Coordinates of C-alpha atoms in Angstrom, one line a residue:
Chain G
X1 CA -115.2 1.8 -74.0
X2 CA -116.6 0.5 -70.6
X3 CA -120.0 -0.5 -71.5
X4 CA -121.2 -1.5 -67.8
X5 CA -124.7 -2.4 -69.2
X6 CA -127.4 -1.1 -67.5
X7 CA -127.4 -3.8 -64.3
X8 CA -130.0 -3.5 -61.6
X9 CA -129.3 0.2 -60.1
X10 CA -127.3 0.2 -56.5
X11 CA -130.0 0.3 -54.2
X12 CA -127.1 3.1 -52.4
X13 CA -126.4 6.5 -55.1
X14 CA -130.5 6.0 -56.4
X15 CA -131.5 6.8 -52.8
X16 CA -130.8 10.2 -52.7
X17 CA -133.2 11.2 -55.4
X18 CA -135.8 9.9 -53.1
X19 CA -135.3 11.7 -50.3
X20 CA -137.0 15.1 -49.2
X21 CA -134.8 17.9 -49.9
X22 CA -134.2 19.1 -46.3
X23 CA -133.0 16.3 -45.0
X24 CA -130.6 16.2 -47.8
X25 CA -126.8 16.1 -46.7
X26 CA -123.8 16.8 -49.3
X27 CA -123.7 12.7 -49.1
X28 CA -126.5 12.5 -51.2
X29 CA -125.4 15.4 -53.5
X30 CA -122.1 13.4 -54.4
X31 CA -124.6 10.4 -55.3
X32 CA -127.0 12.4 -57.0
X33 CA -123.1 13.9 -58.9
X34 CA -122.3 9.7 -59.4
X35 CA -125.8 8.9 -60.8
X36 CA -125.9 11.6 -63.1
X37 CA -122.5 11.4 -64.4
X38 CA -123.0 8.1 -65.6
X39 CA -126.0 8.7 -67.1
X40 CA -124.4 11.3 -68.9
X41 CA -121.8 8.9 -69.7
X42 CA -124.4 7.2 -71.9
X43 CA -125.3 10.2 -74.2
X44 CA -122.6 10.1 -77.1
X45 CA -124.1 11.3 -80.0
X46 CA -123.0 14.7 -79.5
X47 CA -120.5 14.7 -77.2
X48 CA -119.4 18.7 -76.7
X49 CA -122.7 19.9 -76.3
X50 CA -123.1 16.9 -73.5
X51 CA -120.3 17.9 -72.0
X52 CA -121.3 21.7 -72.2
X53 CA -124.7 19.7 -70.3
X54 CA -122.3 18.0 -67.5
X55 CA -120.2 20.9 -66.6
X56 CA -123.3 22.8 -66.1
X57 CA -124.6 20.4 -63.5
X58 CA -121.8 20.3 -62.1
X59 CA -121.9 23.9 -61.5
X60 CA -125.4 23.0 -59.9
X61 CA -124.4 20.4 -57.7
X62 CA -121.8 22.6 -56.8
X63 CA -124.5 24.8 -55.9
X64 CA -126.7 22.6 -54.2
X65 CA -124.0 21.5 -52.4
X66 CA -123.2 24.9 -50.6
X67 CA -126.6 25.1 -50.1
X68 CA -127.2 22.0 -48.3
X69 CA -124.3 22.3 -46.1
X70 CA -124.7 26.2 -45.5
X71 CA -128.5 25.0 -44.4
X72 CA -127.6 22.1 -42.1
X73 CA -124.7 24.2 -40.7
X74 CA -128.0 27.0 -39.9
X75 CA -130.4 24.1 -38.6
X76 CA -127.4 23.1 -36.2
X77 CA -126.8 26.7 -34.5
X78 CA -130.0 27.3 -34.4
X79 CA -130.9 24.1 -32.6
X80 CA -128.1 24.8 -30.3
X81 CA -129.6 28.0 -29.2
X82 CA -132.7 26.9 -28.8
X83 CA -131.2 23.7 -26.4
X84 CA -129.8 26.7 -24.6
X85 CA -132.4 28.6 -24.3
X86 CA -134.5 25.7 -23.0
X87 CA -131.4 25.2 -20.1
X88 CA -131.9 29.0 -19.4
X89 CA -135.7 28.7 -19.2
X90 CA -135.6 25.6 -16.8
X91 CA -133.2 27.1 -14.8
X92 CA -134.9 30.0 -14.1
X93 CA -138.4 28.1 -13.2
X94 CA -136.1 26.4 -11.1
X95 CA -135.0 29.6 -8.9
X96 CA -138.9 30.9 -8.6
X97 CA -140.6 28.0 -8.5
X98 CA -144.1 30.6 -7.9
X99 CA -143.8 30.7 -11.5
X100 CA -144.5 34.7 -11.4
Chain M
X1 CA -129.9 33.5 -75.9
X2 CA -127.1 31.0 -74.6
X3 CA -124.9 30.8 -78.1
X4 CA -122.9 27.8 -77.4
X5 CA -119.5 28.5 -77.5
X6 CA -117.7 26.3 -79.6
X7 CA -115.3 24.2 -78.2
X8 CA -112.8 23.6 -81.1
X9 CA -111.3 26.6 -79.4
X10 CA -109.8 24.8 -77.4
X11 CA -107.6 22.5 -78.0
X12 CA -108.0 20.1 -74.8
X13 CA -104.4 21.4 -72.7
X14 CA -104.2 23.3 -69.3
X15 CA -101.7 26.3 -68.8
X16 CA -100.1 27.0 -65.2
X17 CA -97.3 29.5 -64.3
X18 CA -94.5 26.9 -62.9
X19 CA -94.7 29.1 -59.4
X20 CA -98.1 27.5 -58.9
X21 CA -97.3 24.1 -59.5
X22 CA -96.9 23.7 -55.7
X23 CA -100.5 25.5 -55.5
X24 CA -101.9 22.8 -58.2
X25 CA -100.3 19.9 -56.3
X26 CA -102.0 20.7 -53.2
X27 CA -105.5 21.7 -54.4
X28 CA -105.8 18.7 -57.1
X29 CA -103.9 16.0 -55.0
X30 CA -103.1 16.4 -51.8
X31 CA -106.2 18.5 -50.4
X32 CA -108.4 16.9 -53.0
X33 CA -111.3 15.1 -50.6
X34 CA -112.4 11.6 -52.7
X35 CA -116.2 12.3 -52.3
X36 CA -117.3 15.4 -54.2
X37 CA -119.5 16.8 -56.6
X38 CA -117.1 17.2 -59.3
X39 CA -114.8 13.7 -58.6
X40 CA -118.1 12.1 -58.5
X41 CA -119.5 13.7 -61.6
X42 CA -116.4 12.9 -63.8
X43 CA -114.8 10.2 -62.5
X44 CA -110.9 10.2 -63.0
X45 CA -111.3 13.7 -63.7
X46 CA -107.9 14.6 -61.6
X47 CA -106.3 12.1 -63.5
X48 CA -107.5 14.3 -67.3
X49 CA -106.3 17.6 -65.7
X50 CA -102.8 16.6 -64.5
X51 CA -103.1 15.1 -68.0
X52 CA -103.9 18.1 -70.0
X53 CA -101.3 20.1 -67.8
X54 CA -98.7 17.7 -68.9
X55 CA -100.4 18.0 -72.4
X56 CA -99.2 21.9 -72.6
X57 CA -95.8 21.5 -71.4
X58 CA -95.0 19.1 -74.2
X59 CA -96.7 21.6 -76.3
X60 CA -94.1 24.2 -75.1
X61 CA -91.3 22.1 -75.5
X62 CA -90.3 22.6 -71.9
X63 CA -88.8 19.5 -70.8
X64 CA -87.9 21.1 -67.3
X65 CA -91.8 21.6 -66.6
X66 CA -92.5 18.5 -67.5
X67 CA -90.0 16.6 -65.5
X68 CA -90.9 18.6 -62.2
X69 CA -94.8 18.5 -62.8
X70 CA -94.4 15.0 -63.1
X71 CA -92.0 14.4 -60.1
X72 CA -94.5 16.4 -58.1
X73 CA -97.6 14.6 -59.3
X74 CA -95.7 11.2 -57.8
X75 CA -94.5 12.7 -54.5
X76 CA -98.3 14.1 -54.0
X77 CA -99.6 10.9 -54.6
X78 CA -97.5 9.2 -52.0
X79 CA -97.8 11.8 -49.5
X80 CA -101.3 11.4 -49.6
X81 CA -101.5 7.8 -49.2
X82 CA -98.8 8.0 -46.3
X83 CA -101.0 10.2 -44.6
X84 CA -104.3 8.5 -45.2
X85 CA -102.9 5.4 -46.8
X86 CA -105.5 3.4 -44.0
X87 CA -108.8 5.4 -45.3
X88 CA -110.1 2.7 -48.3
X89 CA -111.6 5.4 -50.2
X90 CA -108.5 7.3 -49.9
X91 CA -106.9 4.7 -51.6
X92 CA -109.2 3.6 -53.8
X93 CA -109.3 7.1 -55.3
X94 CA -105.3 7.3 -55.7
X95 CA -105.6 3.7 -57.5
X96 CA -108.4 4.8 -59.6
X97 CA -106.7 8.3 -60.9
X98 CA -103.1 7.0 -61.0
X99 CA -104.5 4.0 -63.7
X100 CA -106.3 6.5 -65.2
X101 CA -103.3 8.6 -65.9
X102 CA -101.0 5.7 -66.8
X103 CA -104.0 5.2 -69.5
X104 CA -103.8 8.9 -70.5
X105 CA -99.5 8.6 -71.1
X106 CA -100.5 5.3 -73.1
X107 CA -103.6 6.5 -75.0
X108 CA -101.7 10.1 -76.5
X109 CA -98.3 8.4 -76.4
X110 CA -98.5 8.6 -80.0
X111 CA -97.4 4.8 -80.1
X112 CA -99.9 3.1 -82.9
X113 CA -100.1 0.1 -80.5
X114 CA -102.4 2.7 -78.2
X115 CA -103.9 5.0 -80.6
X116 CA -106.2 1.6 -81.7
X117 CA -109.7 3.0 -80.2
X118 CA -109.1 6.7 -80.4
X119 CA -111.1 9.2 -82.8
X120 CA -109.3 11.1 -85.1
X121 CA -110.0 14.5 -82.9
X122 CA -108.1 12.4 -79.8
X123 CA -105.3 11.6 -82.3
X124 CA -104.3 15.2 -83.0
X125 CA -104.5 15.2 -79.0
X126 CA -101.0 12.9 -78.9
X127 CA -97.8 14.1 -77.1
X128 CA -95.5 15.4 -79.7
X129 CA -92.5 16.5 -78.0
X130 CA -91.3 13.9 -75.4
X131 CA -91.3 10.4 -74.8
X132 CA -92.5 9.1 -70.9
X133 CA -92.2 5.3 -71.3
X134 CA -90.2 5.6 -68.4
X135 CA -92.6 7.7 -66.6
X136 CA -94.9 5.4 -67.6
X137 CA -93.2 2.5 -65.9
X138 CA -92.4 4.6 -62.8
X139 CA -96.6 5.1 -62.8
X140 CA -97.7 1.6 -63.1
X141 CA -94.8 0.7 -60.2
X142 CA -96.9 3.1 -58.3
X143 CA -100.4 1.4 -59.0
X144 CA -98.8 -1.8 -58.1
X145 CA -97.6 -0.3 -55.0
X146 CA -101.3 1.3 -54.1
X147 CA -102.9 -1.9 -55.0
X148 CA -101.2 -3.6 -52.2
X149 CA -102.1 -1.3 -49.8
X150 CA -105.6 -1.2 -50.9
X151 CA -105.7 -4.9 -50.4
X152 CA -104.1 -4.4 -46.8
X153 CA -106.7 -2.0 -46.1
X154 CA -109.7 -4.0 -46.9
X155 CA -107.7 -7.3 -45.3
X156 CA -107.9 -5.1 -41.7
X157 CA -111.5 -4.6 -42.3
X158 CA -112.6 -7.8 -43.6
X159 CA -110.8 -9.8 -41.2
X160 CA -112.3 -9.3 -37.5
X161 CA -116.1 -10.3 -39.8
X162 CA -114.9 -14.0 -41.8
X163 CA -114.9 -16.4 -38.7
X164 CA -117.6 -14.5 -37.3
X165 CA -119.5 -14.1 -40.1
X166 CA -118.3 -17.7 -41.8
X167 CA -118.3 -19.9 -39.1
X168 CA -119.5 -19.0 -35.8
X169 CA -122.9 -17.3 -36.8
X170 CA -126.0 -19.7 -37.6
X171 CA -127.7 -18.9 -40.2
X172 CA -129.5 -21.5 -40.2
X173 CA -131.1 -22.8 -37.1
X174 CA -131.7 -26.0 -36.0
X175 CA -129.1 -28.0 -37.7
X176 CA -126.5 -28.2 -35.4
X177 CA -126.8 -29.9 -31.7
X178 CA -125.8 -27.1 -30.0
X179 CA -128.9 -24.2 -28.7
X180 CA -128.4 -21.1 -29.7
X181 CA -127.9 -18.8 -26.7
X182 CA -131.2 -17.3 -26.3
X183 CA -130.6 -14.5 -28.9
X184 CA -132.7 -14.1 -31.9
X185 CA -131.3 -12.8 -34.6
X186 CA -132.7 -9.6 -36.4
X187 CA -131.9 -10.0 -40.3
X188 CA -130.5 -6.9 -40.8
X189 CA -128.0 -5.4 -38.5
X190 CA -125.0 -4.7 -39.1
X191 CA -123.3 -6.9 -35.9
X192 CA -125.7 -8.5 -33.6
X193 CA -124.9 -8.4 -30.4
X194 CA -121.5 -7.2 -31.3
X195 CA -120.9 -10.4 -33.9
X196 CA -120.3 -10.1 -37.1
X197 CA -123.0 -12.0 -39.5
X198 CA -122.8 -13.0 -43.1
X199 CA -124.6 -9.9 -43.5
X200 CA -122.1 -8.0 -42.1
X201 CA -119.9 -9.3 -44.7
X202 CA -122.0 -8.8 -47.8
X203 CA -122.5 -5.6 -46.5
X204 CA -118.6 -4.4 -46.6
X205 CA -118.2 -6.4 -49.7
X206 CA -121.1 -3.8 -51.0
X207 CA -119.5 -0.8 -49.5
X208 CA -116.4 -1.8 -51.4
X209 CA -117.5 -2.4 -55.0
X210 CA -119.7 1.1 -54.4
X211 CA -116.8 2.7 -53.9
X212 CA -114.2 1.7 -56.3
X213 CA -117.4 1.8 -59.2
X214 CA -118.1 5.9 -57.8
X215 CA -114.3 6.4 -58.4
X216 CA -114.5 4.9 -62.1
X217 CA -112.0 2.2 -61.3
X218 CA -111.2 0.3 -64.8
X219 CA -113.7 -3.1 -64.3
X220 CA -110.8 -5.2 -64.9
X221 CA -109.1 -4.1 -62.0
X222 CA -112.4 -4.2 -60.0
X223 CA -112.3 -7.8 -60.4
X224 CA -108.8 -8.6 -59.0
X225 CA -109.7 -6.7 -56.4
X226 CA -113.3 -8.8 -55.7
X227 CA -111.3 -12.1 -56.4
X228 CA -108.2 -11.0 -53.8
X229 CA -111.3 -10.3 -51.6
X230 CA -112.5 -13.6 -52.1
X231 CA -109.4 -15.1 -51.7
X232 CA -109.1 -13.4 -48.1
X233 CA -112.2 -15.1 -47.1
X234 CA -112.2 -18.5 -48.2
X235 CA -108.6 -18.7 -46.8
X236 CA -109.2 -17.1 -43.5
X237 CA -112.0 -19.5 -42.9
X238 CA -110.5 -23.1 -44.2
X239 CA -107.5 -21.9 -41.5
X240 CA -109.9 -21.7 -38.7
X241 CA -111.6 -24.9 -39.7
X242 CA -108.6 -26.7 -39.8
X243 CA -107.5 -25.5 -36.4
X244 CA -110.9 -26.1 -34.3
X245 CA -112.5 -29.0 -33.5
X246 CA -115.6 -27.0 -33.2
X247 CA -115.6 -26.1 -36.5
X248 CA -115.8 -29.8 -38.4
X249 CA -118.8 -31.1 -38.3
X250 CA -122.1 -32.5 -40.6
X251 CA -124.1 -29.2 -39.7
X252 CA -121.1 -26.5 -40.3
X253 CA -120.4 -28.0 -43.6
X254 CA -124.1 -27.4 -44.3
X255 CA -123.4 -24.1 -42.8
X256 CA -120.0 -23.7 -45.2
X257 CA -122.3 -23.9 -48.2
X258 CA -125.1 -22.2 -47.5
X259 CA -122.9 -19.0 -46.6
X260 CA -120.8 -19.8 -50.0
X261 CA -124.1 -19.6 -51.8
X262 CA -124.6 -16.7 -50.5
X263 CA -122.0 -15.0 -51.8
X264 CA -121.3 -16.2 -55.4
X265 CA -125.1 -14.8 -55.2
X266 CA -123.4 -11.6 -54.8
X267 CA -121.4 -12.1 -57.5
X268 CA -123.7 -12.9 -60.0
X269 CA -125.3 -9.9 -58.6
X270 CA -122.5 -7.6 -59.5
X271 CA -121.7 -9.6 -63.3
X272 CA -118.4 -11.1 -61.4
X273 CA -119.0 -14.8 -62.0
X274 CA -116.0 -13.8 -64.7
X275 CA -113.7 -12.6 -62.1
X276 CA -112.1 -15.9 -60.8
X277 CA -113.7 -15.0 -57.5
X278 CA -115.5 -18.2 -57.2
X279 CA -112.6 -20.5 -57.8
X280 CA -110.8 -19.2 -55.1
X281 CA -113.2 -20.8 -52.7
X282 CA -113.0 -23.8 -53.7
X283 CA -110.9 -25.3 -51.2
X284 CA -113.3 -24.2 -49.0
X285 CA -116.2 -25.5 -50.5
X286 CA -114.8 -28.9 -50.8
X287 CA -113.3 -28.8 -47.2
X288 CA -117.2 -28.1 -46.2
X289 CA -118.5 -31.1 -48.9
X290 CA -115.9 -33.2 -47.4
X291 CA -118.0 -32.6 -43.9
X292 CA -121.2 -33.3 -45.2
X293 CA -120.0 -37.2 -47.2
X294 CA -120.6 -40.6 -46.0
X295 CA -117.0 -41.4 -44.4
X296 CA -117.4 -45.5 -44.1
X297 CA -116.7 -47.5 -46.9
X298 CA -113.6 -47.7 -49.5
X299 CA -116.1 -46.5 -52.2
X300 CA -116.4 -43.1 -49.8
X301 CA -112.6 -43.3 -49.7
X302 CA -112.6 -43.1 -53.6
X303 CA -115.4 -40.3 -54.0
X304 CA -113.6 -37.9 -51.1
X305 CA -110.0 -38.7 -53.3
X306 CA -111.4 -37.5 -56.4
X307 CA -113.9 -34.9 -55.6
X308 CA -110.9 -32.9 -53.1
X309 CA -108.2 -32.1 -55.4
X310 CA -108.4 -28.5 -54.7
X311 CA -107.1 -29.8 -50.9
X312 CA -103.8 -30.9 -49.7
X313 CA -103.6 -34.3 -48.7
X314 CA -102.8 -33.0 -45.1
X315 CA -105.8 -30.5 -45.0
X316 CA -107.9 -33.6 -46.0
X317 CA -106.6 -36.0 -43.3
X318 CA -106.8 -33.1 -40.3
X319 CA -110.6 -32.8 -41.2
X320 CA -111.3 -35.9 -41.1
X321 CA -109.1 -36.4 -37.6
X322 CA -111.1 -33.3 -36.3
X323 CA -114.5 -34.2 -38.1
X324 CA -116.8 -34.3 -34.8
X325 CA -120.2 -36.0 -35.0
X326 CA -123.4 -33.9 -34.2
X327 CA -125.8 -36.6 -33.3
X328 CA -126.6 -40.4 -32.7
X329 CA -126.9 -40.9 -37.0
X330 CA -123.3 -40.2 -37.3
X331 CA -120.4 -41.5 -36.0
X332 CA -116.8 -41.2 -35.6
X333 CA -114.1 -41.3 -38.5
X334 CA -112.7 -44.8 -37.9
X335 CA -108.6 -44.8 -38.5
X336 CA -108.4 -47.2 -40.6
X337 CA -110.6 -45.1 -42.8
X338 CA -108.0 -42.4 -43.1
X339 CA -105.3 -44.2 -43.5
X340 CA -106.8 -46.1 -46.7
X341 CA -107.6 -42.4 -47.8
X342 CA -103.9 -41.9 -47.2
X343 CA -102.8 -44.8 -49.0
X344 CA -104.7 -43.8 -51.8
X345 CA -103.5 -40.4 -51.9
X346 CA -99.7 -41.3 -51.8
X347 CA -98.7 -40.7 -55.5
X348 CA -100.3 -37.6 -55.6
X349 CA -97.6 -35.1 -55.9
X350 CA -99.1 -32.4 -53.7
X351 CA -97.4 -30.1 -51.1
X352 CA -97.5 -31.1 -47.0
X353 CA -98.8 -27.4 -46.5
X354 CA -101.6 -27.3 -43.9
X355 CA -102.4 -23.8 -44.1
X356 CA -103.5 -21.8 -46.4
X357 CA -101.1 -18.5 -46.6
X358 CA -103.8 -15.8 -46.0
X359 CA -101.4 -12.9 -46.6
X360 CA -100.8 -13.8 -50.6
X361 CA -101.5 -11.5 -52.7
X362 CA -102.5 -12.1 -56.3
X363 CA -99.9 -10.7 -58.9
X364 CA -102.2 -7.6 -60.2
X365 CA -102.3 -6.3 -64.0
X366 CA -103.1 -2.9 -65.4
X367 CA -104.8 -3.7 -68.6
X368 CA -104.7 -0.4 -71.0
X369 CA -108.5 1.4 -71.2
X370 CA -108.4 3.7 -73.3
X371 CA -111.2 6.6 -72.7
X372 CA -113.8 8.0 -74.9
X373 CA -113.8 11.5 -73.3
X374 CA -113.0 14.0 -75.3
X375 CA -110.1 16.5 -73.7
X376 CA -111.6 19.1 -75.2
X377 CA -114.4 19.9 -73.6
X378 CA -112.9 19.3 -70.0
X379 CA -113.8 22.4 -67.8
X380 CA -112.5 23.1 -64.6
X381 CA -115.1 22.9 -62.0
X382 CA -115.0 26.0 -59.5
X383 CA -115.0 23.8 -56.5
X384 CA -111.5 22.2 -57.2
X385 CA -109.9 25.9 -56.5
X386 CA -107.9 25.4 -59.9
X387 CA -108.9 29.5 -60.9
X388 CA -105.2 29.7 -61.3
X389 CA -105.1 27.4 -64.7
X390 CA -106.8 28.4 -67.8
X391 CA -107.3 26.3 -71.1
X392 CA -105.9 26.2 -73.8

């Protein structure tokens, strides 16, 4: 009953299909989840099998989000090991300067 | 081969054991996070499920259930906002998904005067067992309650960015006397050198229609809120122009209505020319036309009388006291000028307020809007933690 017409799309939610997906962050899944759901919004001419469609992407987003986070959660330790490891290497070129 | 299952199975209501209400409470309200993939997905969707478990203890007859789901539902709701009552989303949500509830009581009420816009299939849908009018009223005292604190909310954040933004920024350059202090300005930052611009503004103004159109807030309430918004602005910044000398002269009038521009802009931008937004301004937009007219002659006197009647006489006769001239062209307001605008404006009937009372809030209304979705085919998405519920 709330026809919002299709206006200019928000230069915001849209974004996220854009991007590359590793440097997605759960942000952008919960725009890509808005976007969608609207547009799924706009499908009525069978509406039980579109909502069988919507509860299945939201299973995927669901997905996607675990993913995303999982990964950036992995990029994160991983970076901070290698920081540390960089601190251990320095510091050690630091007590024998020789190198050898 | 997927053979869909079909869904007039189920008939649209959600069955919990009452020892996990507490466990429902906390996962759907108060650990529910206001950005996620299934709040996002389906909007309100909260709002259907504490619907459809309300649906099934009507169905049951059990009056007790209903009573204490409801009661917990409420208490959740304001627990939540105590706790993060000063988070706009937070709030937004809560005034998005208690609405859309109080619609959900109204729409399968079973009261005709509801039941206009519904399909047949929603009909069969209606409560049959108990009456909540009075829940209903307790609800919308809610909203009305949330509301205000939304509109608190966004007041903290708007406020440190009008003068700022309104006033003190130059947008455009040139106009006034005065050199700006050596500082370019970049267009698009969100505070330049710690100041707030117009930008800044129309920025947050963004951020806030993004939000409450991602929580499915009903458009009609959207535009109280953009009007109250409004409100906050133009009222905010006719105070400060009334109390600074600064402030009053040809060039920030220009200034006034270039930045006004600016943001109906916005709202034709967003479809809210229909919101009443722009008519709160208007004091403020005559205040700055009032800087920018010839001041001389009785025939001035007359156009200033009949174009400010959106102005007390007082706020009319302090601009004019503090209207400061910007170059050699221009020159003082004589006296006797105001007082024939004050002799002119005697039998108007207006009040001696000066200042604008940037605290009011507009009364707000609920409108009912009704929804198209069908309870039916609501599933429970895994990430909510509802495993505990089935459907019915």
């Amino acid at each position: 009953h709330q026809e919002e017409g299709e206006e200019k799309e928000e230069p915001g939610p849209e974004n996220a299909f854009e991007k590359s997906p590793f440097h997605l962050t759960a942000e952008d899944v919960y725009d890509m989840s808005y976007v969608v759901g609207r547009e799924l919004l706009t499908i009525r001419s069978e509406p039980s099998r579109t909502a069988q469609l919507q509860f299945k992407i939201v299973r995927i987003l669901e997905m996607l989000e675990a993913l995303v986070n999982e990964s950036n959660l992995t990029v994160e330790e991983l970076k901070m090991e290698r920081d540390n490891l960089k601190k251990e290497v320095e510091g050690l070129r630091k007590e024998c300067p020789a190198g050898k | 081969v997927n053979i869909p299952r079909k869904e007039k199975d189920f008939q649209g209501m959600l069955e919990y054991k009452k020892d996990d209400e507490p466990k429902l409470v906390k996962n759907l309200i108060l650990d529910l996070k206001p950005r996620g993939v299934a709040v996002n997905l389906i909007p309100g969707l909260p709002a259907y499920i504490l619907f459809m478990c309300v649906r099934h203890a009507d169905y049951l007859n059990d009056d007790q259930k209903v009573r204490s789901l409801l009661t917990s539902t409420i208490n959740g709701i304001k627990k939540v906002l105590k706790k993060r009552g000063d988070d706009f989303e937070t709030v937004s949500f809560w005034l998005s998904n208690t609405c859309r509830f109080l619609h959900c009581l109204k729409q399968y009420s079973g009261e005709e005067g509801f039941m206009k816009h519904n399909t047949p299939r929603q009909n069969e849908h209606c409560l049959t067992n108990f009456d909540l009018a009075e829940y209903r009223q307790v609800l919308s005292d809610l909203a009305i309650q949330i509301y205000q604190q939304l509109v608190r909310v966004l007041e903290n954040i708007l406020q440190p960015m009008i003068v700022s933004g309104m006033l003190e920024h130059e947008t455009i350059q040139g106009v006034s006397g005065v050199k700006p202090t050596g500082l370019r300005k970049r267009t698009s930052s969100i505070a330049d050198e710690g100041t707030y611009t117009l930008d800044s503004i129309i920025r947050q103004l963004n951020a806030f229609h993004s939000v409450m159109c991602q929580h499915g807030m009903d458009p009609e309430l959207i535009k109280q809120v953009v009007k109250q918004m409004f409100y906050i602005v133009g009222a905010v910044t006719l105070n400060n122009l009334l109390l600074r000398k600064d402030m009053c002269s040809w060039s920030k009038g220009m200034q006034i209505r270039y930045n006004v521009s600016q943001l109906e802009e916005w709202l034709r931008d967003k479809n809210l020319m229909n919101s009443g937004a722009k008519e709160t301004l208007e004091p403020l937009i005559q205040a700055a036309q009032l800087l920018q007219v010839k001041k001389k002659t009785d025939e001035d006197a007359e156009a200033i009388c009949s174009m400010c009647n959106a102005l007390t006489t007082a706020q009319i006769v302090k601009v004019l006291n503090l209207y400061t001239p910007v170059n050699e062209f221009e020159e003082r307001v004589l006296v006797s000028f105001i007082r024939t605008i004050q002799m002119r404006l005697r039998d108007r009937k207006d009040s001696p307020q000066l200042l604008m009372d940037a605290k009011h809030i507009f009364p707000v209304t609920f409108p009912f809007n009704p929804s198209s979705l069908a309870l039916e085919t609501i599933q429970i998405p895994a990430s909510l933690g509802l495993a505990f519920i089935s459907r019915v």
